Structures are given as structure tokens and as C-alpha cells.
CSV table of C-alpha atoms and ligand atoms in Angstrom, one decimal:
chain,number,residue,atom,x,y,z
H,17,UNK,CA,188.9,-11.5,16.0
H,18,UNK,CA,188.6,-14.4,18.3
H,19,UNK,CA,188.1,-14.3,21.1
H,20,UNK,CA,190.8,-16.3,22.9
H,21,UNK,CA,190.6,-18.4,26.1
H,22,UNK,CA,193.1,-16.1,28.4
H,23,UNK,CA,190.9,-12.8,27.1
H,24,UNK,CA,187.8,-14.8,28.6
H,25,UNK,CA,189.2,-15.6,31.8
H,26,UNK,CA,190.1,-11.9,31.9
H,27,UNK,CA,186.9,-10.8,31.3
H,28,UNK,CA,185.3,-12.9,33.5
H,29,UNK,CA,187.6,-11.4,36.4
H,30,UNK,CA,186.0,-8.1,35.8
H,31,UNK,CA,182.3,-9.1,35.0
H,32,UNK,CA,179.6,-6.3,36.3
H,33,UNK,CA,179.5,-5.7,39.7
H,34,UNK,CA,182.4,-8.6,40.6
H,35,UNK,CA,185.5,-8.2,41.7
H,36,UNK,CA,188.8,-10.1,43.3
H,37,UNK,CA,189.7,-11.1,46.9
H,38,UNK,CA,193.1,-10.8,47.5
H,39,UNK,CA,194.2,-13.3,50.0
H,40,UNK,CA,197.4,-13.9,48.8
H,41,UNK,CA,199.4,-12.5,52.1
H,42,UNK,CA,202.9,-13.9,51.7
H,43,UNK,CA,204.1,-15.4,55.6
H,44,UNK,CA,204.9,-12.1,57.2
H,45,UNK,CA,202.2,-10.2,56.4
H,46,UNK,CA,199.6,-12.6,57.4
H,47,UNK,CA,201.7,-12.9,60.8
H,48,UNK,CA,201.3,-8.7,61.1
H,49,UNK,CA,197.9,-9.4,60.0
H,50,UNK,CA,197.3,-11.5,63.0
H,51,UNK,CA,199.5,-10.2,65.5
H,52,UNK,CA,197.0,-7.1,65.3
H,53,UNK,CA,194.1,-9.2,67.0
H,54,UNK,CA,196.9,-11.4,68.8
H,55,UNK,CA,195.8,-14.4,66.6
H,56,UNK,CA,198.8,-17.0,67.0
H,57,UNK,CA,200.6,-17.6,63.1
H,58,UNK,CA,200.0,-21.4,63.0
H,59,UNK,CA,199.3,-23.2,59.4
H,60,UNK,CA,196.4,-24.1,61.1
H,61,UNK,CA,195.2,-20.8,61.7
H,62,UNK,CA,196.3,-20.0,58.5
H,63,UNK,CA,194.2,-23.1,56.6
H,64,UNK,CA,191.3,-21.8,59.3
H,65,UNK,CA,191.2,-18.4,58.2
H,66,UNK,CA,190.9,-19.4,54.2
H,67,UNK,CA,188.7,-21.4,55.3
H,68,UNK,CA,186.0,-18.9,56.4
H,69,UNK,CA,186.9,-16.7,54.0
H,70,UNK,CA,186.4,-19.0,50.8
H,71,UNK,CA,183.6,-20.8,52.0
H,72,UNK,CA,181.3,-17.4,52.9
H,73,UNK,CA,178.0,-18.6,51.7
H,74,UNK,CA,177.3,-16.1,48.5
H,75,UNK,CA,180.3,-14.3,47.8
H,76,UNK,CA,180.5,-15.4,44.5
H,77,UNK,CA,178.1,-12.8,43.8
H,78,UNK,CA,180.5,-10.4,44.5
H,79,UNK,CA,184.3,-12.3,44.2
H,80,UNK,CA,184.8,-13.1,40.9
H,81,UNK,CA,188.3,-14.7,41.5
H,82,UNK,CA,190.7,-14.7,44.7
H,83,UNK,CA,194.1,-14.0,45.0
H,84,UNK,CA,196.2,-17.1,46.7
H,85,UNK,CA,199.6,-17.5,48.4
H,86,UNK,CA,201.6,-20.3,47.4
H,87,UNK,CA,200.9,-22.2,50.7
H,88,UNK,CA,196.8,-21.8,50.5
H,89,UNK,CA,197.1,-23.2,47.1
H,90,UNK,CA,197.7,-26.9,48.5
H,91,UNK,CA,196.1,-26.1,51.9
H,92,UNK,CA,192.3,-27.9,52.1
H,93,UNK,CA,188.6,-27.1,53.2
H,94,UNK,CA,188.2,-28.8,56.6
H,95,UNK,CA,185.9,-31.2,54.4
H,96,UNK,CA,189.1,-31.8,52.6
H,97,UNK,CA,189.0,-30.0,49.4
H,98,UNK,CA,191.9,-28.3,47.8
H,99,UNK,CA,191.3,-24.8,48.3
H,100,UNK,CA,191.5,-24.0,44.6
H,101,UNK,CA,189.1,-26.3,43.9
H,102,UNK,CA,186.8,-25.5,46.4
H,103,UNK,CA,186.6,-22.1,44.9
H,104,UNK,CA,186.3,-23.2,41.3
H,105,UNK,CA,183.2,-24.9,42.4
H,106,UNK,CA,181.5,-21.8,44.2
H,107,UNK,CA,182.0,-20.0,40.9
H,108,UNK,CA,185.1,-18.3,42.0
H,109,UNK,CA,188.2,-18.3,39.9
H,110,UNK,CA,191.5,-19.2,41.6
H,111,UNK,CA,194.6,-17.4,40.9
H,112,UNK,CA,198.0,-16.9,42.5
H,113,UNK,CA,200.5,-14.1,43.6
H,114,UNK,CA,204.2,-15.4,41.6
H,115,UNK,CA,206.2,-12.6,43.1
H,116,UNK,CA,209.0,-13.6,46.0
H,117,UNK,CA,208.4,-10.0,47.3
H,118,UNK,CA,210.2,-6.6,47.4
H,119,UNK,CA,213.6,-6.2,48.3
H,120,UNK,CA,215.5,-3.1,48.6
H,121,UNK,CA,217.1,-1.6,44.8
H,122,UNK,CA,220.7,-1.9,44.8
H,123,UNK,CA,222.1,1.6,44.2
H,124,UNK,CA,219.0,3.0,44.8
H,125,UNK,CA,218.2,4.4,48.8
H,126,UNK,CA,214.8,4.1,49.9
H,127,UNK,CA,213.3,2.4,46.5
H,128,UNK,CA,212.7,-1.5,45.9
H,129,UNK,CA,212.4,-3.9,43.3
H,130,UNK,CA,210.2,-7.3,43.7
H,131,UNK,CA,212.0,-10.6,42.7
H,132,UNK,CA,210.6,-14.1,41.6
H,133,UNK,CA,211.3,-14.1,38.2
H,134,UNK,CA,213.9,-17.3,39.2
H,135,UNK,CA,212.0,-20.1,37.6
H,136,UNK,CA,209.4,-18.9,36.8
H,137,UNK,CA,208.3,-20.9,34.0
H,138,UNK,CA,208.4,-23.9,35.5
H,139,UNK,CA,206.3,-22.3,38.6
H,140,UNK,CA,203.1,-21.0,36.6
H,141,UNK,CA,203.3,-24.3,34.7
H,142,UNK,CA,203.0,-26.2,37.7
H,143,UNK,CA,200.2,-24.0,39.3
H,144,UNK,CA,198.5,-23.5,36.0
H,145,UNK,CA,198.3,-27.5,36.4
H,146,UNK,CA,197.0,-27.4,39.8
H,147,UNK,CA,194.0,-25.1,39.0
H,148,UNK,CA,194.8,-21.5,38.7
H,149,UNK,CA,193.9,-18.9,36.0
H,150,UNK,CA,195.3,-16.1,36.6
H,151,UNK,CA,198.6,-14.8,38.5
H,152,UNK,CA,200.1,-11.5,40.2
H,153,UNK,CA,203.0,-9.4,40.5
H,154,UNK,CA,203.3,-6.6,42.4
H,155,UNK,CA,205.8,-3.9,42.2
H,156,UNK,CA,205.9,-1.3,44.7
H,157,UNK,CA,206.6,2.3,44.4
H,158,UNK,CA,207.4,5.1,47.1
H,159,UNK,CA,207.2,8.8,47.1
H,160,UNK,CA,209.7,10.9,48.8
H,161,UNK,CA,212.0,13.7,48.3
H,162,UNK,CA,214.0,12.9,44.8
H,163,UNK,CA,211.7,9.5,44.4
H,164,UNK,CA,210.6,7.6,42.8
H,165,UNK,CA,214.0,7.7,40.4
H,166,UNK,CA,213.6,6.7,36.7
H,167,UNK,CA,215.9,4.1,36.8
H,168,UNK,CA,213.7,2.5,40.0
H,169,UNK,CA,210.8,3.1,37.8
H,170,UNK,CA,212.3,1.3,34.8
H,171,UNK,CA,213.7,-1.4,36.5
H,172,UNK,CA,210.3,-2.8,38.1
H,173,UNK,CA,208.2,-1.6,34.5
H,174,UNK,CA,210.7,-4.3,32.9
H,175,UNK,CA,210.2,-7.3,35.5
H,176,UNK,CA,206.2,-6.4,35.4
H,177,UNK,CA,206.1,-7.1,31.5
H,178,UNK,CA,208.9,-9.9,31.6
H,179,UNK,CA,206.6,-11.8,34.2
H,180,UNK,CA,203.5,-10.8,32.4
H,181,UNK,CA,205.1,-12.4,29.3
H,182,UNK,CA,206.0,-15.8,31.0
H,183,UNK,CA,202.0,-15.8,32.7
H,184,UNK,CA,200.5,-15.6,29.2
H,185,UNK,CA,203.0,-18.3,27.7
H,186,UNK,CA,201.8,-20.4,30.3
H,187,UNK,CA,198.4,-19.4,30.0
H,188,UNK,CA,197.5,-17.7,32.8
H,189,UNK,CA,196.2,-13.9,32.6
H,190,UNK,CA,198.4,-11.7,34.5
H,191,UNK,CA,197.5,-9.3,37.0
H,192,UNK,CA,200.1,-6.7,36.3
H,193,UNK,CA,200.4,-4.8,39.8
H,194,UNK,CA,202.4,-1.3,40.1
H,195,UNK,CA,201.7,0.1,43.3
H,196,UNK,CA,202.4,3.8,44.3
H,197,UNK,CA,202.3,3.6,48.1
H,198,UNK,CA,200.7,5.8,50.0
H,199,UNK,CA,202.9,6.8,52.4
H,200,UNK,CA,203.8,10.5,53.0
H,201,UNK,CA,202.5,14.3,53.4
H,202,UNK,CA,202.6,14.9,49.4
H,203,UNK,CA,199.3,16.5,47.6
H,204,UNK,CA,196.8,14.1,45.0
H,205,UNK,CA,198.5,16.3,42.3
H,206,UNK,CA,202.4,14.5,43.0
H,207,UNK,CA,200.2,11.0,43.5
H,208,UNK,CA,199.0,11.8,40.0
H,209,UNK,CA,202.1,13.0,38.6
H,210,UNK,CA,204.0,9.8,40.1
H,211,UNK,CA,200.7,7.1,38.9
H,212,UNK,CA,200.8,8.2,35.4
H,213,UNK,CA,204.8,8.6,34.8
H,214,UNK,CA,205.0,4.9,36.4
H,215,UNK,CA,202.0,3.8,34.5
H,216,UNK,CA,203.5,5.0,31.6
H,217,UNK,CA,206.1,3.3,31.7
H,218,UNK,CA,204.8,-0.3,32.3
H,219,UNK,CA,202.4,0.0,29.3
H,220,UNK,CA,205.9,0.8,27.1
H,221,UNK,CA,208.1,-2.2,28.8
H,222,UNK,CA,204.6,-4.2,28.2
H,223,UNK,CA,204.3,-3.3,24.9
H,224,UNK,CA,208.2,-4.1,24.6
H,225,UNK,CA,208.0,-7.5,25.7
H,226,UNK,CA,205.1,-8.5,23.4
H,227,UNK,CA,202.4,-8.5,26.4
H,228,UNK,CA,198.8,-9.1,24.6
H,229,UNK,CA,196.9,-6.2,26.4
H,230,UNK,CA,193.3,-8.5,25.8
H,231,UNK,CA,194.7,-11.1,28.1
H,232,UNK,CA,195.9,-8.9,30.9
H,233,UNK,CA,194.5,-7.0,33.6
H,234,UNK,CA,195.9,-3.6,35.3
H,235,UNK,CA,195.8,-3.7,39.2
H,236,UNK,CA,197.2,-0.2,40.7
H,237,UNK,CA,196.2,2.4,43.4
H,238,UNK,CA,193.7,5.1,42.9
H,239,UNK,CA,194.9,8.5,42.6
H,240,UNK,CA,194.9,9.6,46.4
H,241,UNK,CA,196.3,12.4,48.8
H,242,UNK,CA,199.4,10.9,50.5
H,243,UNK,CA,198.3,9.7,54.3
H,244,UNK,CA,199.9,12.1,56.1
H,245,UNK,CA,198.6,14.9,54.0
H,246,UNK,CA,196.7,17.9,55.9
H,247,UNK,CA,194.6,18.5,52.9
H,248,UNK,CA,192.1,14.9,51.8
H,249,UNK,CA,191.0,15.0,48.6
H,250,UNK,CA,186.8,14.2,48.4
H,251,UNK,CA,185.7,10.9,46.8
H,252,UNK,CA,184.4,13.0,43.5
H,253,UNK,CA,188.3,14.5,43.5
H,254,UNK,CA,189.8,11.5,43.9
H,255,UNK,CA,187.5,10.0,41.2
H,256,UNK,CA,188.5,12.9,38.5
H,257,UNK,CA,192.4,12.5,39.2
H,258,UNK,CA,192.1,8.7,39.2
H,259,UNK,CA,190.0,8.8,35.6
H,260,UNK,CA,192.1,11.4,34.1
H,261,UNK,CA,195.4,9.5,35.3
H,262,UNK,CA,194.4,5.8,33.6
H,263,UNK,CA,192.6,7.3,30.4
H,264,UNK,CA,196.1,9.2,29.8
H,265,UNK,CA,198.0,6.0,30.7
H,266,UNK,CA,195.8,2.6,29.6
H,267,UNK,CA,195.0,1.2,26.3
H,268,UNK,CA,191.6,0.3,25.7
H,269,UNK,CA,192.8,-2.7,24.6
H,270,UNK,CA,193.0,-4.0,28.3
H,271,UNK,CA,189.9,-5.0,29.5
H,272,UNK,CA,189.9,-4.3,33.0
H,273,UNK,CA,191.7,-2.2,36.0
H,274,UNK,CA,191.1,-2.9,38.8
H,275,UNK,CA,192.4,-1.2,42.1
H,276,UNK,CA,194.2,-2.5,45.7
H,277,UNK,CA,192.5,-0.6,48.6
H,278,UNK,CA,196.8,0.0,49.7
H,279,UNK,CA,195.5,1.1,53.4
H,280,UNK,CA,192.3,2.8,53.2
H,281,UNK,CA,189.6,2.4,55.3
H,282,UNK,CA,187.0,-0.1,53.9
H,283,UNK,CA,184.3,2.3,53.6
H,284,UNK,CA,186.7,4.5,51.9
H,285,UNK,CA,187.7,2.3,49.8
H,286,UNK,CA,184.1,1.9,48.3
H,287,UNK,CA,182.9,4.6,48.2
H,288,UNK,CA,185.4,6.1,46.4
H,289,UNK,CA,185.7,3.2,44.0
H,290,UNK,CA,181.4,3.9,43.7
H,291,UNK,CA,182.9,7.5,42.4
H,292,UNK,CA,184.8,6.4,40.2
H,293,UNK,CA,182.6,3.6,38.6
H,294,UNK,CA,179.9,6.4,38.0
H,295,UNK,CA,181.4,7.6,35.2
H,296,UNK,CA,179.7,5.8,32.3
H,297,UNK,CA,182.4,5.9,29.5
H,298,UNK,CA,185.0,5.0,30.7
H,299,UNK,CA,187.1,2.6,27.7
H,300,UNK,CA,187.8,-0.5,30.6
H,301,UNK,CA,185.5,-2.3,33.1
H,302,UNK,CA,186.6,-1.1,36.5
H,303,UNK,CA,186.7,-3.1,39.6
H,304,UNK,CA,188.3,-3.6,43.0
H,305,UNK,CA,190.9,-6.3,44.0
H,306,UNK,CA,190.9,-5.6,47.9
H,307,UNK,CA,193.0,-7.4,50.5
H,308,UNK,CA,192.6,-5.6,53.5
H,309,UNK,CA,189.3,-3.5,52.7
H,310,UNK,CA,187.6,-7.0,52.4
H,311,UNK,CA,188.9,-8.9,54.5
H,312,UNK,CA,189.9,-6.3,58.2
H,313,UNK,CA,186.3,-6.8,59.2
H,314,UNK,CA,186.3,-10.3,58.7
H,315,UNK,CA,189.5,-10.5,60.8
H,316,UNK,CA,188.5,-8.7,63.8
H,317,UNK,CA,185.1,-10.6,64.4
H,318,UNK,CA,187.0,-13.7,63.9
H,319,UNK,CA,189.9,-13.2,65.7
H,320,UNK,CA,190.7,-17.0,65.7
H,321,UNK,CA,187.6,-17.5,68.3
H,322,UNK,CA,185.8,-20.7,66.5
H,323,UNK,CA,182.6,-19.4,67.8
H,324,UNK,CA,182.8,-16.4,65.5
H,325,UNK,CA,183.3,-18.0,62.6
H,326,UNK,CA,179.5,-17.3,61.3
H,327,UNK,CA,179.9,-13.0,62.0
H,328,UNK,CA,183.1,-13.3,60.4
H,329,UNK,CA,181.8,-14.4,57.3
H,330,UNK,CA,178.5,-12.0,57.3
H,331,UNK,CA,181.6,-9.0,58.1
H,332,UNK,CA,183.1,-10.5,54.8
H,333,UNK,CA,179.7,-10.7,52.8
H,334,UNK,CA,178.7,-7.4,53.4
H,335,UNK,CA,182.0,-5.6,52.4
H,336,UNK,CA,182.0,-8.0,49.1
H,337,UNK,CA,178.2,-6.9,48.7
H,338,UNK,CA,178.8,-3.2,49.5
H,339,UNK,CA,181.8,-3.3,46.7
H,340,UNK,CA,179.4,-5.0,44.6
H,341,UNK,CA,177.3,-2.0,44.4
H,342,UNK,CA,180.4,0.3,44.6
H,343,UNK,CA,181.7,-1.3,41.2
H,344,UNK,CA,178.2,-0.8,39.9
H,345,UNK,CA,178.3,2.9,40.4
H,346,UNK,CA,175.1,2.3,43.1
H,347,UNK,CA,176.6,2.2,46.6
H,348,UNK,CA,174.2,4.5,48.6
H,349,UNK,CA,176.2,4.4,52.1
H,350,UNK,CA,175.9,2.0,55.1
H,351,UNK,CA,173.4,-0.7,54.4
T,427,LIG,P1,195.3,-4.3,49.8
T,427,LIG,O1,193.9,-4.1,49.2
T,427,LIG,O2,195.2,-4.7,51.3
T,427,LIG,O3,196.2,-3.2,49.5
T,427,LIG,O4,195.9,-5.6,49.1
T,427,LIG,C1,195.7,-5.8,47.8
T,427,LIG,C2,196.9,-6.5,47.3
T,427,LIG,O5,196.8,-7.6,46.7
T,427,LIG,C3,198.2,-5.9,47.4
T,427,LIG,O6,199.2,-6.5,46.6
């Protein structure tokens, strides 16, 4: 078969030893972002910020493609290039989150639902024209007592294949993003029980809404212990639930997965993601698509001081390169 332009694009996402940086923070989580190093939430701060992260000399080594908000996509380089452009030329492939954010699920306590699906076709037409490949939709997922419900479940499987349907008519790959949070005391076993019931259910609604599975890619949360947890799973556990969990769940048909780091540390982050990309035979390349593992180091060297503008992008290069290894299976520890 041929292959087709959007199953290219995908593949290139998820090229050996490359991954995505997300940097698509919508307007209040950048502001928490920078309120934690008491950076003030100006556009120009903002455009600053971007800035040094997209123009780190060789991290297109690493970042195959970044993540952008809608306001970064027409923000510029302090030379004056478009930001999308600007990456296009270093080799990086620009894409952009489409979701409007999670709002609570009516009828449903303590569970949410992401909207954005409100014009959406004439949005990714007009980004598509502006210089992004690919585009993201996260839907979040919490576990509690009783949660998540299977009507929650089903609800945000449905808008993650409707919007995934709209990307690839207007040719954009879609990162489809279900994201079980974190958050709570529960063992890796519920994480896992939870991961592949909600996985699950996005491949069916997928498969329901005609999504091609070549010209897609999976973003989701490895299979962790919940935070407040006394007992930690090990990276090698971690690994085993994780692989076990997407080979049950994931079509070999989809040519990549790759994961959000969701509030792990950033050495946690790779070194568990260097567990799990040492299995060899596994049916999809595996990668990361990190927002804060990437990018926290950065941050706090910078801290909106112009003078530290240089450490903040060697912070960013060296997470990027330690992933890099980490997504090749050969991260040996601090470097
Ligand atoms: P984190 O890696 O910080 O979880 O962000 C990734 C992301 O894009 C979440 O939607």
C-alpha cells in the first residue's frame, strides 16, 4: 500500500531516538507555570520563553516536532520569524493543541470532558495553512472512589475520535491524548485496570468514526502507582504494566505512542520511558511527548533573568538528549 503523506508525517514524529516538546500551555497554565519562579505572565514573556526554547541550538536531534498554543503559533523569533516557521527550518515539525480545555461533565461529580470541537473545521484548516502538521486533544481522566464512570469514559472516547476524524480530513495527523491522571493513593494495578478500560474504549469510538490508525498517533500516561501511593512501583514494574496495558489495547496499525510525563520528575520520566523502550518487540515505535519533564529545568535557570537565557537552553538540551537515549533504550543515568 502507499504510503500516504499524513502516515509520513506521523512517522517522522516518532523517528529513532526523537520525540515531541510540548509547549502548548493554554494561558493559565503557563501563568502557574511562571507564578512558580515568580516570572510575571506578559505576552512578552510568553514570546521570550518560546523563544529560548525553540531556538536551543541542536535540539532537533532530539525534538522531532513541538506542541504549540494557539497564541505561539503567530508569536515571532526576536529576529522576526513566525514561530512555526522557525521550527520548520531547524528540522522540527510544528503542530498545535485544538482542544478549548476540560470542563467539568455535567451529571457527572468529579469527572470532565474537554470541549473545542465548535468549529473545528474551519480552525485546523486555517492552521493547517499557517504551517502545522499535526494537532492535539487531550482528554483527561481521574481516579477516585466509583470513577472514572463509563459514561465519562465514553463521552471523552467519542470527542477523541470525532476530533481525530476532522484533523485527518484536514490533513493534519492527530495526536489522540487520553490521560489518566495521576492523582491519588490507588496501586499500579487500578492505573492499569483504569489505562486499558479507557484505552479501550478510544480505539472502539476511533475505529467508529472511521479514524485511519497509519495516520494517527496515541499520546497517554504510562502505567504508574498513583502519587500518593505508599507503595512505588520500580521503573522495570512500571515498564511491564505499561507494555502489557498498550499491547492489550493498541493496534499495530498505529505507528507510534508516545507518553506525557503528567507530573513526574524529569529524571523519572526517562528513565522509566528508557525501561520501557528496552523491550525490542514491541509492534509501535515508542517515544515521549514531555511538557514539563523537558521544559522544568529550563524554566528554573531562566526564570525570566535575560542573562540566563544560554543555561536555560543547555537545562533544555540535556533533558531532550537524555530522552534521546531514553527512547533508544540506552540512557545510563546522569550524564
Ligand atoms: P506534561 O508532560 O507536562 O504532562 O505535558 C504533556 C502534555 O502535553 C499534556 O497535555
Amino acid at each position: 500500500m502507499k504510503k500516504t503523506e499524513l502516515a509520513s508525517i506521523a512517522q517522522a514524529l516518532v523517528a529513532p531516538g526523537r520525540g515531541l516538546l510540548a509547549a502548548d500551555e493554554s494561558f493559565p497554565t503557563i501563568a502557574k507555570r511562571f507564578g512558580e519562579y515568580a516570572i510575571p505572565d506578559t505576552e512578552e514573556n510568553r514570546r521570550a520563553y518560546r523563544d529560548l526554547l525553540f531556538t536551543t541550538p541542536g535540539l532537533a536531534a532530539a525534538i522531532s516536532g513541538v506542541i504549540l498554543f494557539d497564541e505561539t503559533m503567530g508569536q515571532r523569533t526576536k529576529a522576526g520569524e513566525l514561530f512555526p516557521a522557525e521550527l520548520t527550518a531547524r528540522g522540527m515539525i510544528p503542530g498545535i493543541k485544538v482542544d478549548a480545555g476540560a470542563v467539568d461533565l455535567a451529571g457527572f461529580p468529579g469527572e470532565k470532558i474537554t470541549q473545542g470541537l465548535d468549529k473545528l473545521r474551519e480552525r485546523l484548516a486555517d492552521y493547517r495553512q499557517r504551517g502545522a502538521r499535526f494537532t492535539k486533544w487531550r482528554a483527561v481522566v481521574a481516579i477516585g472512589r466509583g470513577l472514572p464512570t463509563d459514561g465519562a469514559v465514553a463521552a471523552n472516547a467519542q470527542l477523541l475520535a470525532l476530533f481525530a476524524a476532522l484533523s485527518q480530513e484536514a490533513g493534519l495527523v492527530p495526536i489522540v491524548e487520553p490521560e489518566v491522571l495521576m492523582d491519588g493513593n490507588h496501586a499500579i494495578e487500578r492505573c492499569e485496570a483504569v489505562t486499558t478500560r479507557v484505552l479501550e474504549a478510544v480505539f472502539a469510538a476511533l475505529a467508529g468514526q472511521r479514524v485511519v490508525l497509519e495516520e494517527m498517533l496515541l499520546k497517554t500516561g504510562m502505567v504508574l502507582s498513583g502519587a500518593d501511593c505508599p507503595v512505588q512501583a520500580t521503573a522495570a514494574q512500571v515498564a511491564a504494566a505499561t507494555i502489557r496495558c498498550l499491547r492489550r489495547t493498541v493496534p499495530a496499525a498505529v505507528p507510534g505512542i508516545v507518553f506525557l510525563s503528567g507530573g513526574q520528575s524529569d529524571e523519572k520520566a526517562t528513565v522509566r520511558l528508557n525501561a520501557i523502550c528496552q523491550a525490542d518487540d514491541l509492534p509501535w515505535t515508542v517515544s515521549f511527548s514531555y511538557g514539563r519533564a523537558l521544559q522544568t529545568p529550563a524554566l528554573k535557570a531562566w526564570k525570566g533573568r535575560p542573562g540566563r537565557v544560554a543555561a536555560a537552553k543547555a537545562a533544555l538540551r540535556h533533558r531532550a538528549q537524555c530522552n534521546r537515549l531514553a527512547a533508544l533504550g540506552k540512557y545510563r543515568g546522569r550524564s
